[in-house]
Tab-separated table of C-alpha atoms in Angstrom:
chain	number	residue	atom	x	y	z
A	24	UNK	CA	0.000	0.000	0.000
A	25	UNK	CA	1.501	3.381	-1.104
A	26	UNK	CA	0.944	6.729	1.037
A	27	UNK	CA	-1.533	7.864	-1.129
A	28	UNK	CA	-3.416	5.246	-0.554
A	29	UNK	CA	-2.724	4.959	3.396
A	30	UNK	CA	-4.139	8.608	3.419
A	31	UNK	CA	-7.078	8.133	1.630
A	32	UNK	CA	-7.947	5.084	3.903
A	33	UNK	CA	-7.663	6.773	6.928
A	34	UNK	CA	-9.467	10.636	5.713
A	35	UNK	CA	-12.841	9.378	7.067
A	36	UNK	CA	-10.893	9.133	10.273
A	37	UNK	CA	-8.227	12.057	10.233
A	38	UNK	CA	-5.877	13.953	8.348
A	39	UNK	CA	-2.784	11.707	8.089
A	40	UNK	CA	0.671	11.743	6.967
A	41	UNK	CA	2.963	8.892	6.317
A	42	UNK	CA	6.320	7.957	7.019
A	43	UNK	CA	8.529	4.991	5.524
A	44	UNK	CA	8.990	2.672	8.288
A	45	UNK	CA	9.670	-1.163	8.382
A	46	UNK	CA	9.625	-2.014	4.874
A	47	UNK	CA	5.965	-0.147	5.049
A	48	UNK	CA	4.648	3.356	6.213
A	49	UNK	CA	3.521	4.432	9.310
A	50	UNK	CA	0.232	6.950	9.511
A	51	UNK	CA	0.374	10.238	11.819
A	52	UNK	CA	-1.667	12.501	13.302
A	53	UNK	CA	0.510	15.279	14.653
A	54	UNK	CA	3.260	13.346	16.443
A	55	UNK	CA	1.225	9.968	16.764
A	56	UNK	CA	2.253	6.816	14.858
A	57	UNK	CA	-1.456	5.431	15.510
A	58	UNK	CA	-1.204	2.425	12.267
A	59	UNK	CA	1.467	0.994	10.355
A	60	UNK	CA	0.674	-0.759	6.987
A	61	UNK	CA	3.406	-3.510	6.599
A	62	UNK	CA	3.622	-6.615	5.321
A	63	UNK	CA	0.026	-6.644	3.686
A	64	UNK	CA	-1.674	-5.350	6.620
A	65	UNK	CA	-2.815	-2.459	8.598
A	66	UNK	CA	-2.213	-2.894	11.767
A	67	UNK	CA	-3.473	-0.134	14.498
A	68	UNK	CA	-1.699	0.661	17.765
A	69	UNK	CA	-2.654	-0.155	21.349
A	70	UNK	CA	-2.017	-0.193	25.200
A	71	UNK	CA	-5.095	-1.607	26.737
A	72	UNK	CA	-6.090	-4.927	27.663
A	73	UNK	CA	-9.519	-4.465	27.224
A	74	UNK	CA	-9.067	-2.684	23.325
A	75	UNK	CA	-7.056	-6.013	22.900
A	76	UNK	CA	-9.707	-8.439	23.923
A	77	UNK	CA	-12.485	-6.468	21.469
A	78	UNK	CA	-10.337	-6.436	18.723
A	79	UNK	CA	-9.129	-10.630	19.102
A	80	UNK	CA	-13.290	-10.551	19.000
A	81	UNK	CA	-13.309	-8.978	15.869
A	82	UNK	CA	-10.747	-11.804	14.135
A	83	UNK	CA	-7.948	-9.408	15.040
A	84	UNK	CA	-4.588	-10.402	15.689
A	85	UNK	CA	-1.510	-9.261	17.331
A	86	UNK	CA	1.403	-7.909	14.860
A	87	UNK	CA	4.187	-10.801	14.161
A	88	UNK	CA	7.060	-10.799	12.813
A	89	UNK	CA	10.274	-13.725	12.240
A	90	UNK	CA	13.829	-12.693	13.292
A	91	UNK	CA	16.550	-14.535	11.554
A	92	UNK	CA	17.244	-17.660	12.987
A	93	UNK	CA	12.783	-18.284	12.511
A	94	UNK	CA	12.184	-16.535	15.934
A	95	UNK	CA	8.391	-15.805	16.238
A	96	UNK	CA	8.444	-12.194	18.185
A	97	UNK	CA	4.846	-10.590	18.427
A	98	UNK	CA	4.208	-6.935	19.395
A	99	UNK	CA	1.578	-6.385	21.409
A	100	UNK	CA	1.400	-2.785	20.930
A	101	UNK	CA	-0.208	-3.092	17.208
A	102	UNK	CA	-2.640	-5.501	16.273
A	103	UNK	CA	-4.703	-6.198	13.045
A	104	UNK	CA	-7.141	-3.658	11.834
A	105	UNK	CA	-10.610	-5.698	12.103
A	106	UNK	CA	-11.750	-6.185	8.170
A	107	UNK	CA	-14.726	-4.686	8.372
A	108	UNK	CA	-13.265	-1.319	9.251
A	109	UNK	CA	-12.006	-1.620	5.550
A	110	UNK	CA	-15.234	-1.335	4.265
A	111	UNK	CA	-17.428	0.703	7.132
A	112	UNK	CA	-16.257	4.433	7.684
A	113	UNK	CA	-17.899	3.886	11.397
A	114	UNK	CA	-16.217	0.779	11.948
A	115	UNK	CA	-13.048	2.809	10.965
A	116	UNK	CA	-13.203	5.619	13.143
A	117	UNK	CA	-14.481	3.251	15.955
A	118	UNK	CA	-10.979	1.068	15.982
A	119	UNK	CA	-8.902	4.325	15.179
A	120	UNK	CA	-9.531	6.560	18.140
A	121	UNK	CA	-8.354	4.658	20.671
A	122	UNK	CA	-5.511	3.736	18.457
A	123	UNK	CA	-4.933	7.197	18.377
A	124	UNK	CA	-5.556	7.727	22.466
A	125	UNK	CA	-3.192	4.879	22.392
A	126	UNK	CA	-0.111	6.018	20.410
A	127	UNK	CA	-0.262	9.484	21.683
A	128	UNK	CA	0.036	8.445	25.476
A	129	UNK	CA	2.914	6.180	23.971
A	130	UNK	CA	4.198	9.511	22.492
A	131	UNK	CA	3.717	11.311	25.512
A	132	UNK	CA	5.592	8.883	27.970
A	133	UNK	CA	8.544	8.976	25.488
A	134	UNK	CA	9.077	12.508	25.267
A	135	UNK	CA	9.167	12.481	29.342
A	136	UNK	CA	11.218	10.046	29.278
A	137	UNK	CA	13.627	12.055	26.860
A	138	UNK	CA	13.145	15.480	29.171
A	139	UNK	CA	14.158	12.969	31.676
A	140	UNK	CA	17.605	11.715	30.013
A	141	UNK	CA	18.343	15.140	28.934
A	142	UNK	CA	17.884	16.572	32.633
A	143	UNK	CA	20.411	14.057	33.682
A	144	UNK	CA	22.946	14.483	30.712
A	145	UNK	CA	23.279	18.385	31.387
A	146	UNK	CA	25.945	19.494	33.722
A	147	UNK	CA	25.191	21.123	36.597
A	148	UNK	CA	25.893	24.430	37.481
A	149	UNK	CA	27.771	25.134	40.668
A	150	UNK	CA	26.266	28.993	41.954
A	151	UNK	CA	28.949	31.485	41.470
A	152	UNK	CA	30.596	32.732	44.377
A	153	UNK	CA	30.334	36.397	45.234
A	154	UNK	CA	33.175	38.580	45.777
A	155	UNK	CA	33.266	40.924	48.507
């Protein structure tokens, strides 16, 4: 799937951009990887249990992928957009907010995170000392 195509999926939704990523493209909304479209398949993001358990009720599954060496690793954090959001704007924009709610608390705990490093990194400042 191009990024012309990604967009136009996803304008019922939001206003998205794309990025290469993973052999694939990732979709944006501001800062917000919310779906990546790789290997076939649009896959949406998420961070709760409970979105988890609706969408493995909706024939969803978690994102896979095989290291070398035929490793099975599966990422939790994306899973399989359901099929009938492919064909149901509602269905769409019912799987894709919390995707979105998802990736931008993701976003949001890695930018702290970042402040957090950077805080450490810089040197400190000893107070000058005042002449009399």
């Amino acid at each position: 799937m191009d990024a012309e195509s990604i967009e136009d999926l996803f304008a019922p939704f939001a206003r998205v951009r794309t990025k290469r990523m993973f052999s694939g493209h990732g979709a944006y909304v501001d800062d917000a990887c919310f779906a990546l479209c790789v290997m076939g398949d649009i896959w949406i993001k998420t961070d709760d249990e409970a979105e988890r358990a609706a969408l493995k009720a909706a024939g969803s599954r978690p994102f896979a992928y095989e290291k070398s060496g035929g490793k099975v690793v599966t990422a939790n954090a994306f899973w399989s957009l359901p099929d009938s959001a492919l064909d149901d704007e509602d269905e769409l924009r019912r799987w894709c907010r919390p995707a979105l709610e998802a990736a931008r608390r993701t976003a949001a705990q890695k930018a702290r995170a970042k402040a957090r490093k950077a805080a450490k990194a810089a040197p400190r400042r000893t107070p000058a000392k005042k002449r009399v």
